CSV table of C-alpha atoms and ligand atoms in Angstrom, one decimal:
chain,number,residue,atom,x,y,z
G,273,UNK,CA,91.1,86.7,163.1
G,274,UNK,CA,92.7,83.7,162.6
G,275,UNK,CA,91.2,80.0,162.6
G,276,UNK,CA,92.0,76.7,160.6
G,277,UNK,CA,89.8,74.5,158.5
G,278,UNK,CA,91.0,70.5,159.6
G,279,UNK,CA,90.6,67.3,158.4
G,280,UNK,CA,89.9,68.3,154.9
G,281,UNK,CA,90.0,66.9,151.7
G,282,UNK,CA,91.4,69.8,150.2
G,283,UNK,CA,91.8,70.6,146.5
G,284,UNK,CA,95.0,72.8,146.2
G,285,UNK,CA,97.0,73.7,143.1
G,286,UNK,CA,98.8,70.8,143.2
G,287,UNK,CA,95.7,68.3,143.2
G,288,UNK,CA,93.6,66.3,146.7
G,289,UNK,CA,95.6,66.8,149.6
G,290,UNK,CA,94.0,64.2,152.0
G,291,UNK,CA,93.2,65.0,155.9
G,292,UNK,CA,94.7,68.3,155.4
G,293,UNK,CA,94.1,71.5,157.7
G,294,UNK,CA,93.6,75.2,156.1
G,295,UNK,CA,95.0,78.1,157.9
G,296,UNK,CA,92.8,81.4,157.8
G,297,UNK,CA,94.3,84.7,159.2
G,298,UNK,CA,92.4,87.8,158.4
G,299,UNK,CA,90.7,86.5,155.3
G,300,UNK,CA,93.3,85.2,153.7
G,301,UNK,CA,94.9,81.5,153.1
G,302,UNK,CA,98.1,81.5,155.5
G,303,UNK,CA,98.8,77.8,155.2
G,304,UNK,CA,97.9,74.8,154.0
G,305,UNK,CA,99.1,71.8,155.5
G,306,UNK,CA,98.6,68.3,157.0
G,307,UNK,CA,95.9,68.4,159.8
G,308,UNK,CA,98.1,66.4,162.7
G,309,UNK,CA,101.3,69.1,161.6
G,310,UNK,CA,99.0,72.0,162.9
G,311,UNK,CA,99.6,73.2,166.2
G,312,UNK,CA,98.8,76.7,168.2
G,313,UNK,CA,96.1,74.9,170.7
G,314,UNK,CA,94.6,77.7,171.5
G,315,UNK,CA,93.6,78.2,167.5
G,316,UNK,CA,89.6,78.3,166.5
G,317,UNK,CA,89.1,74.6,164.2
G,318,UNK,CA,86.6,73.9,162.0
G,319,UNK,CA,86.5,70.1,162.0
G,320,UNK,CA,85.1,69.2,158.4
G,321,UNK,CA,85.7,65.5,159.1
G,322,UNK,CA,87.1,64.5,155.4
G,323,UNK,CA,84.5,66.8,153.6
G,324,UNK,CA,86.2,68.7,150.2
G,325,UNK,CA,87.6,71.7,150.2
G,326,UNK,CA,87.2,73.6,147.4
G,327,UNK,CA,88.5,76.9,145.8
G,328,UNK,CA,85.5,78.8,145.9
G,329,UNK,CA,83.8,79.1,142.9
G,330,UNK,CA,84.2,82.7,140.3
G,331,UNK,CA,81.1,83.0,137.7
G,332,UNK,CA,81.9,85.2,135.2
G,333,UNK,CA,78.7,85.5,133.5
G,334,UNK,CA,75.3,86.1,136.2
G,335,UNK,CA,71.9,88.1,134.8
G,336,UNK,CA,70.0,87.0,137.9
G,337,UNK,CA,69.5,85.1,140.5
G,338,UNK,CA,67.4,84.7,143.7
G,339,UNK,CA,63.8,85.8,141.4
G,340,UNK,CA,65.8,89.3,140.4
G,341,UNK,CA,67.3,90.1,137.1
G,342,UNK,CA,69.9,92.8,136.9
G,343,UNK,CA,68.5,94.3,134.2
G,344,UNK,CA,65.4,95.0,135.7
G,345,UNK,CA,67.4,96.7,138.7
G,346,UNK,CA,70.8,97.6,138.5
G,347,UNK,CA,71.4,98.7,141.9
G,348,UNK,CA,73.4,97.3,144.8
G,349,UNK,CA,70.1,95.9,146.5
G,350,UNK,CA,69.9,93.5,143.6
G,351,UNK,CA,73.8,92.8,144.0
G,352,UNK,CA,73.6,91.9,147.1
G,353,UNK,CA,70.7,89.5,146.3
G,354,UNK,CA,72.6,87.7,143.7
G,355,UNK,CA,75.9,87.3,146.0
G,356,UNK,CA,73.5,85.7,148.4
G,357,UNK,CA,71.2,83.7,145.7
G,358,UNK,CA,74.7,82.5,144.3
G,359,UNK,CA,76.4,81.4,147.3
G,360,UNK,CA,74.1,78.9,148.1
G,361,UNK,CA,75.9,76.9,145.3
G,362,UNK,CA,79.5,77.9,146.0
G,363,UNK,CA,79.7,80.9,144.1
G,364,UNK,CA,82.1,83.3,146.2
G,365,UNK,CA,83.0,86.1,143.4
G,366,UNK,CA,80.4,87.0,140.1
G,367,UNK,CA,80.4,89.1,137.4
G,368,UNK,CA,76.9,90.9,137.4
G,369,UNK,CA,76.3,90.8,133.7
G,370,UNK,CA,74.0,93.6,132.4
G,371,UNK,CA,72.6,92.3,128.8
G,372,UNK,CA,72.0,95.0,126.5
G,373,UNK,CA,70.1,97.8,127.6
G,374,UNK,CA,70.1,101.7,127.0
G,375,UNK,CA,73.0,104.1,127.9
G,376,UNK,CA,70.5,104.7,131.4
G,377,UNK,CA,70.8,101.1,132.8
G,378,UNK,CA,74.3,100.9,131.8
G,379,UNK,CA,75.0,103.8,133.8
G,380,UNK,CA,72.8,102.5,136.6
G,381,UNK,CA,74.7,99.5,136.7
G,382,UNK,CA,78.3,101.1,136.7
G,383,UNK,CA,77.0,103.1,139.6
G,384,UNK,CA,75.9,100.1,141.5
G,385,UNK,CA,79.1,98.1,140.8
G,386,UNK,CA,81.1,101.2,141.8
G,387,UNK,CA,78.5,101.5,144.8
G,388,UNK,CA,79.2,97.5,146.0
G,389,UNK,CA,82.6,98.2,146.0
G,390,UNK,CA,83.9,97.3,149.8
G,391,UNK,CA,80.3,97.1,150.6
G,392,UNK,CA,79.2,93.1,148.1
G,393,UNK,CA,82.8,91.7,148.5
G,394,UNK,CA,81.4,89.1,145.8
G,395,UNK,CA,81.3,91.6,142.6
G,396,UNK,CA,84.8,91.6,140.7
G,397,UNK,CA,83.3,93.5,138.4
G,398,UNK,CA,80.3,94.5,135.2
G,399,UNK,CA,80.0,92.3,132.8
G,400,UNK,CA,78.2,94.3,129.8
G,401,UNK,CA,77.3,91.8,127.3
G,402,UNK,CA,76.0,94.2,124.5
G,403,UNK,CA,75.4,96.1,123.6
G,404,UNK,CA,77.5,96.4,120.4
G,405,UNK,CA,75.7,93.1,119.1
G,406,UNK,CA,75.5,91.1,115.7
G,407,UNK,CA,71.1,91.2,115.3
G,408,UNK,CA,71.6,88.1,112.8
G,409,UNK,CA,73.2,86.3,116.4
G,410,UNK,CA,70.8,88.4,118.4
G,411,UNK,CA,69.8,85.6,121.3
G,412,UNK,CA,66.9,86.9,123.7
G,413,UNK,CA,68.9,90.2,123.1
G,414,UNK,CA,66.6,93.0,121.8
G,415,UNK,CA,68.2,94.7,119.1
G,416,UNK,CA,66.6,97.9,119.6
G,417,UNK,CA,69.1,98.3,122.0
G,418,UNK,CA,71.6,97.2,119.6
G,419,UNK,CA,74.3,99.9,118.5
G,420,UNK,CA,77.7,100.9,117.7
G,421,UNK,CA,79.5,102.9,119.6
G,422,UNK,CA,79.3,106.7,119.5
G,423,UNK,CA,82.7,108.4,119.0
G,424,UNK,CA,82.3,109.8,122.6
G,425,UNK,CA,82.1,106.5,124.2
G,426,UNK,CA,86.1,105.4,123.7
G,427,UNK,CA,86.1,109.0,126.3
G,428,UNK,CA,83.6,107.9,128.2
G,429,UNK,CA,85.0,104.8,128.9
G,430,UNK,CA,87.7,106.3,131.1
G,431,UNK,CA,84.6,106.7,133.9
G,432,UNK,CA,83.4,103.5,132.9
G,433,UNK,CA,86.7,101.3,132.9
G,434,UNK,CA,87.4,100.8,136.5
G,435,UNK,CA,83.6,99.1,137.4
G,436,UNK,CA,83.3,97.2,133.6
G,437,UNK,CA,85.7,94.7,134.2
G,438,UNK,CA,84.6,92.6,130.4
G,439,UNK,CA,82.8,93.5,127.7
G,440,UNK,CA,81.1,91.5,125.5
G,441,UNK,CA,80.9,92.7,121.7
G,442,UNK,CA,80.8,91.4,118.4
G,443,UNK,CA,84.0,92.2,116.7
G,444,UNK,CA,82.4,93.5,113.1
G,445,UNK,CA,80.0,95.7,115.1
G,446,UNK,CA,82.7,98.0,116.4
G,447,UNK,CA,85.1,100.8,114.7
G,448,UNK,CA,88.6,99.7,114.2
G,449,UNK,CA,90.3,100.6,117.2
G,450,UNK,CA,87.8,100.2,119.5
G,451,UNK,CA,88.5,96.9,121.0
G,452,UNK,CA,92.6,98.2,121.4
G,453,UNK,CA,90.8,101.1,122.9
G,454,UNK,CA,88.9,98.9,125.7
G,455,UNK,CA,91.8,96.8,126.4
G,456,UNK,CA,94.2,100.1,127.0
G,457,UNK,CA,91.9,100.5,129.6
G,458,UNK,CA,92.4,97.6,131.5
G,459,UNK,CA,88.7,96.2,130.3
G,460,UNK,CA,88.9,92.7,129.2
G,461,UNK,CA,87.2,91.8,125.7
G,462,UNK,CA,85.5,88.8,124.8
G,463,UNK,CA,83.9,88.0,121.4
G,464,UNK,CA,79.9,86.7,121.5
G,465,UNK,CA,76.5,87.1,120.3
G,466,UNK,CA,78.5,87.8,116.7
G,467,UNK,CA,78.4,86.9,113.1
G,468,UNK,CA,82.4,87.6,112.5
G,469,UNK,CA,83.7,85.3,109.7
G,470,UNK,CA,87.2,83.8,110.9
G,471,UNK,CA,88.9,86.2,109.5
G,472,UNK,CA,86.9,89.1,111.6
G,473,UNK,CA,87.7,87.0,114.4
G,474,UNK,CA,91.7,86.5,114.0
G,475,UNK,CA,92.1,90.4,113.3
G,476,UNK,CA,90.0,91.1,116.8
G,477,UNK,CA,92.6,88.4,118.7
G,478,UNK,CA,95.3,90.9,117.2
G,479,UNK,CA,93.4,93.7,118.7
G,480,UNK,CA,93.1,92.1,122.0
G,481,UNK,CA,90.1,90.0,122.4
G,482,UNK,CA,90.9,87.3,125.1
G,483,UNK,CA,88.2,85.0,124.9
G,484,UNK,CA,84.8,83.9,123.7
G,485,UNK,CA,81.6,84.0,125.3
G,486,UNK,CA,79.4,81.2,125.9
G,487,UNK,CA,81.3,79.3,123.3
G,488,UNK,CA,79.1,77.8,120.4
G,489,UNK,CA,75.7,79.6,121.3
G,490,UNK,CA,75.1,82.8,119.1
G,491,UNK,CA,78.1,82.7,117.0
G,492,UNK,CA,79.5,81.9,113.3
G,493,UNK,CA,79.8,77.5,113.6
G,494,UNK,CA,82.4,75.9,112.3
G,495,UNK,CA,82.2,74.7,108.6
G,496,UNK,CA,84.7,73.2,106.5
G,497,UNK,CA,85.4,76.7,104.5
G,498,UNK,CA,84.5,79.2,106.6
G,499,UNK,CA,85.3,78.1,110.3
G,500,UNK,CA,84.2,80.9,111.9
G,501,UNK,CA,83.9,82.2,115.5
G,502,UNK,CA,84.2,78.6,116.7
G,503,UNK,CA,86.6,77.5,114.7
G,504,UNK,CA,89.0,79.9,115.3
G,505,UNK,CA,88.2,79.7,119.3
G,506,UNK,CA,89.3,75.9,119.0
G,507,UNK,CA,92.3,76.9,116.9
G,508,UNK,CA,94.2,79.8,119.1
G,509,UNK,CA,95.3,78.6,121.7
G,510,UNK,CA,95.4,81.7,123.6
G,511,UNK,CA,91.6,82.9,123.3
G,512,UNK,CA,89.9,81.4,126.1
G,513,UNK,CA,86.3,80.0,126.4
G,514,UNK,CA,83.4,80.2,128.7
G,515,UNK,CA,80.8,77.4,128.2
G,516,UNK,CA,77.7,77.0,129.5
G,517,UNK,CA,76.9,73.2,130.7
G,518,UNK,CA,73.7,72.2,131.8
G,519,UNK,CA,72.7,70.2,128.6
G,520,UNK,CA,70.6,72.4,126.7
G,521,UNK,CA,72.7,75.3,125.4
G,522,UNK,CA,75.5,72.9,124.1
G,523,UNK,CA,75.8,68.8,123.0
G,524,UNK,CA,77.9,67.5,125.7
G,525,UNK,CA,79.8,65.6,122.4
G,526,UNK,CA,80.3,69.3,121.3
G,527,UNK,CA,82.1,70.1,124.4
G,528,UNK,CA,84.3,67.1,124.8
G,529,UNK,CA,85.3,67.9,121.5
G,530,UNK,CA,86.5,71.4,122.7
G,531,UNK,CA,88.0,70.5,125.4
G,532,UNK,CA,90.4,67.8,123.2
G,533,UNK,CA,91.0,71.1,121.1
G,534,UNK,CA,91.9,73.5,123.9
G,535,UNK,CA,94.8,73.7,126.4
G,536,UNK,CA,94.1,72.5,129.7
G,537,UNK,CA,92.7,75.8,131.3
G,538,UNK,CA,91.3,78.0,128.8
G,539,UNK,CA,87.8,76.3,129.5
G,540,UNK,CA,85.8,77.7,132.1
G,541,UNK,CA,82.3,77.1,133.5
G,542,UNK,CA,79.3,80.3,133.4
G,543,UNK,CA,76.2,79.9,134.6
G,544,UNK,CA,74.7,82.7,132.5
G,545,UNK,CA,72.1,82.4,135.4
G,546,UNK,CA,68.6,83.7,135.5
G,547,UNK,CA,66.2,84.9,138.0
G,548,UNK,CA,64.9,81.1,139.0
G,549,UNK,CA,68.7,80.6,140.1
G,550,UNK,CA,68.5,79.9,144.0
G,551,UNK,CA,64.9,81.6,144.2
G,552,UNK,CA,61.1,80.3,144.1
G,553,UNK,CA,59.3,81.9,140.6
G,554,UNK,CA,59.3,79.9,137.4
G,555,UNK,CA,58.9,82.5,135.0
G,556,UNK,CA,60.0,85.8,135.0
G,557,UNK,CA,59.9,89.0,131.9
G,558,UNK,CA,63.2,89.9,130.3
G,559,UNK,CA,62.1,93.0,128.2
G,560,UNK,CA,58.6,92.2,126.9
G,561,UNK,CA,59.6,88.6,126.5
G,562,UNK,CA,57.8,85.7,129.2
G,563,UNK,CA,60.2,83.2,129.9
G,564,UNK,CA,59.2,79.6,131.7
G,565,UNK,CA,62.1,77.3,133.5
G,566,UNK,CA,60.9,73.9,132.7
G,567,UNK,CA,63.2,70.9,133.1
G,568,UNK,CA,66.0,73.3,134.1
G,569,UNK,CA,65.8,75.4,130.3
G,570,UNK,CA,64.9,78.8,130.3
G,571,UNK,CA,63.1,79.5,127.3
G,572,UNK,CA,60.8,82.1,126.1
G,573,UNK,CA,57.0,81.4,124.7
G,574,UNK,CA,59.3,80.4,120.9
G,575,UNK,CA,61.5,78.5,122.2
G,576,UNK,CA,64.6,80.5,122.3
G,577,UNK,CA,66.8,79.8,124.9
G,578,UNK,CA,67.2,82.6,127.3
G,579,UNK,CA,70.2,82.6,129.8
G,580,UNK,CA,70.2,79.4,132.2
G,581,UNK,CA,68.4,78.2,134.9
G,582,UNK,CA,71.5,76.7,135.9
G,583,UNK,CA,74.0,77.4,139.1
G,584,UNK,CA,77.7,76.6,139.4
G,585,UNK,CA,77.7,73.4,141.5
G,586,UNK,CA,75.4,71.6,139.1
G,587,UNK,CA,77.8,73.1,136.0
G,588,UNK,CA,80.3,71.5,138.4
G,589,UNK,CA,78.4,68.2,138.7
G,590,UNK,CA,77.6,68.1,134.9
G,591,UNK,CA,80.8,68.6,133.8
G,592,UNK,CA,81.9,65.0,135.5
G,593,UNK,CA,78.9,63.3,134.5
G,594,UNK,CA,78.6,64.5,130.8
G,595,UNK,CA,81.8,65.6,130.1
G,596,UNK,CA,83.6,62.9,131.7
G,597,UNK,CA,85.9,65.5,133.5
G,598,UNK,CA,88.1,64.5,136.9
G,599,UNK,CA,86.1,65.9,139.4
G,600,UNK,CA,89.6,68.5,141.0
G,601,UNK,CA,89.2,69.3,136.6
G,602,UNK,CA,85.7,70.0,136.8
G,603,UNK,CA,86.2,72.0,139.9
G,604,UNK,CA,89.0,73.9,138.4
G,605,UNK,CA,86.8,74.9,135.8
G,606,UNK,CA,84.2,76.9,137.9
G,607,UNK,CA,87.3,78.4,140.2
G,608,UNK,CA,91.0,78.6,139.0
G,609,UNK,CA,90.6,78.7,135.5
G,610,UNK,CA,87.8,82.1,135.7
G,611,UNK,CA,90.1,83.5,138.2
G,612,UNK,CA,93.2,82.7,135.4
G,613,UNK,CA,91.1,84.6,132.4
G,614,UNK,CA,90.1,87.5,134.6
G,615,UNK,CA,93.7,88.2,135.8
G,616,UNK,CA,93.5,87.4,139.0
G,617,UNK,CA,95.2,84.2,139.4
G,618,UNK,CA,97.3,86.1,142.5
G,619,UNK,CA,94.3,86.4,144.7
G,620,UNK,CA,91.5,84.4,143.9
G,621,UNK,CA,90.9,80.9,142.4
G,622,UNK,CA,93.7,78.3,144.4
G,623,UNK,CA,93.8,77.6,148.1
G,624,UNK,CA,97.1,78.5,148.4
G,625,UNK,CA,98.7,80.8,150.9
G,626,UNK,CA,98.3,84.7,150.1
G,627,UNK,CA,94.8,83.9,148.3
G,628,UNK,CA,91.6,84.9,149.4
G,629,UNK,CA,90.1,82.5,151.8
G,630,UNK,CA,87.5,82.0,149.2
G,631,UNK,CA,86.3,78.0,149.9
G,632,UNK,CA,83.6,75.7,149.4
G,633,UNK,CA,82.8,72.9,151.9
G,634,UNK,CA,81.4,70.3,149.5
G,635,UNK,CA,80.2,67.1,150.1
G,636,UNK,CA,81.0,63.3,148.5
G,637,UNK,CA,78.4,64.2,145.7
G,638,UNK,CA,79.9,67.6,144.8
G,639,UNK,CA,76.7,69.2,146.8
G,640,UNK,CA,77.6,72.5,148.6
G,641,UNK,CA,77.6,72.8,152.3
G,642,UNK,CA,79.3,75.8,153.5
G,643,UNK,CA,80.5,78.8,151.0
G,644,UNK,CA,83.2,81.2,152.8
G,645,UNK,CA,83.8,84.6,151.2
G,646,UNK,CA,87.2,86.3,152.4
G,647,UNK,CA,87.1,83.7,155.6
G,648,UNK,CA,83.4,84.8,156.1
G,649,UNK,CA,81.1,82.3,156.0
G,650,UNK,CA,78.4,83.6,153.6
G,651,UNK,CA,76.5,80.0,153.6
G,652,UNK,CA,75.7,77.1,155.3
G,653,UNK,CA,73.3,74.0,154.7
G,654,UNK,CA,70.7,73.9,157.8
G,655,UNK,CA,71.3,70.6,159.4
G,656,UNK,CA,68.6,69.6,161.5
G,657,UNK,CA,69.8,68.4,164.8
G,658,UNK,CA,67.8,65.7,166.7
G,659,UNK,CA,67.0,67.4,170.2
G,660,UNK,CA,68.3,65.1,173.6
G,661,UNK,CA,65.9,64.0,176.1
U,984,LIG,ZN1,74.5,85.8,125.6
């Protein structure tokens, strides 16, 4: 199947390519070039009359979405509710992120990841974020699920490795070892919902934790002795960052303050997206806990915040308007640089030939009209056509 994209304002790796044509053949980028060079009359066009073209959008961090939570039902049904929910706002590829839960739902959910495999093209992967957790950093987490691991799990991991593609843990929480251990195993590891002094932290870096989860929310702050999780995030250049910006988790100041620290691509976006994402309820349960989306926070009955009611394209949209990001940089953000941390810069993440035809049809106000998934498209905006006669 091959068909071309034309008249685009298309976002490739080397920034806006204007009135540009994207070449499809069986679901993957072929070409990318000016619309009036193209052509093979006989070729299927999709005239998108100087709309943007986007990289389509990689979300590391989803616990729900379309009124499901994960948790609640770790099972391909509930994947392939969250690909849909999360495509209505350019997300093409997620991490289904299980937050801690008992060795049962962890299995579930390994089962249903291996299970979507070739079946809910969207899942790259598990995220399990827990549950070897700090309780003083605890979250919405419930730390009767919190644990170290048992000396079988390092074994067990050889069933688990190829469906948990990250693991979130907090570095004092595990055995020495443990995090080498994961990484052997091809399972990335990011540091989060942790206590560490900087010190804790630099030693897990040496061990092989690539990155930091939502970045300043439940973990060690920076102070002018100790500079804990966050201050060594800002400081190594290497460990990357996933933020969460929809101006309740973090000060916007905060943020523009670690993106001045970082290199340029070792910020991401995460939704960290909850059940109200792309569906109708307001509240929902997470454990025995009521949570209410007001205002777009998700909070429970104290006022904790739990997870985001928050999808990529507005993370996209807030990053230009509070952040004061380029909107290609903003864009970047929720597409290459996920794809970059994960590994797979190769396939996903850049419309460049050789990469999945993974693409978002936005509009001139970053909204999201179409969302295409391997050169499938998984979403369109229903435009109401005025009947003739
Ligand atoms: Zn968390």
């Amino acid at each position: 199947m091959r068909f071309a994209f034309t008249h685009a304002r298309v976002l490739a790796p080397q920034g806006w390519l204007d009135d540009h044509a994207v070449l499809v053949a069986d679901g993957r980028i072929a070409a990318v070039l000016p619309t009036p060079a193209l052509d093979a009359a006989d070729l299927p066009r999709r005239d998108l009359a100087g709309a943007r073209l986007a990289p389509g959008f990689i979300d590391c961090q989803v616990n729900g979405g379309g009124d499901v939570l994960f948790n609640d039902a770790p099972d391909l049904a509930t994947l392939e509710r969250l690909a849909a929910a999360h495509a209505r706002y350019g997300t093409c590829r997620f991490l289904p992120t299980l937050i801690s839960s008992d060795a049962a739902h962890i299995a579930a959910a390994v089962a249903a990841v291996g299970a979507a495999r070739g079946r809910v093209p969207a899942v790259l992967g598990l995220h399990l974020e827990g549950p070897f957790l700090a309780s003083a950093r605890r979250g919405v987490h419930d730390v009767a699920h919190f644990r170290t691991p048992e000396a079988d799990f390092a074994t067990g991991l050889d069933r688990l490795a190829p469906a948990v593609r990250l693991v979130t843990l907090a570095p004092e929480c595990v055995p020495a070892g443990f995090i080498a251990d994961l990484t052997a195993r091809g399972v990335i590891v990011c540091a989060g919902h942790t206590a560490a002094d900087y010190a804790t932290l630099r030693a897990a870096a040496a061990q092989g934790v690539r990155g930091i989860t939502h970045l300043y929310n439940a973990m060690s702050p920076l102070q002018s002795r100790e500079p804990g999780v966050v201050g060594a995030a800002l400081d190594d250049d290497a460990l990357w960052c996933g933020v969460i910006v929809d101006g309740h988790h973090v000060h916007p100041a905060a943020l523009r303050l670690a993106l001045r620290a970082k290199p340029r691509g070792k910020l991401f976006l995460v939704t960290d997206a909850m059940p109200p994402v792309g569906g109708d309820a307001t509240t929902f349960q997470l454990g025995g806990l009521r949570v209410h989306c007001r205002d777009g926070r998700c909070e429970t009955d104290d006022g904790t915040l739990a997870g985001a009611c928050l999808d990529m394209a507005s993370a996209v949209r807030n990053a230009v308007a509070q952040l004061g990001l380029a909107e290609d940089e903003a864009l970047r953000m929720a597409s290459t640089y996920p794809a970059d941390f994960l590994g797979l810069a190769d396939q996903y993440g850049r419309i460049a030939p050789g990469a999945a035809a993974d693409l978002v049809v936005l509009d001139e106000a970053l909204a999201v009209r179409e969302t295409w998934v391997g050169g499938e498209r998984v979403f369109a905006v229903v435009t109401h056509q005025r009947s003739v006669g």
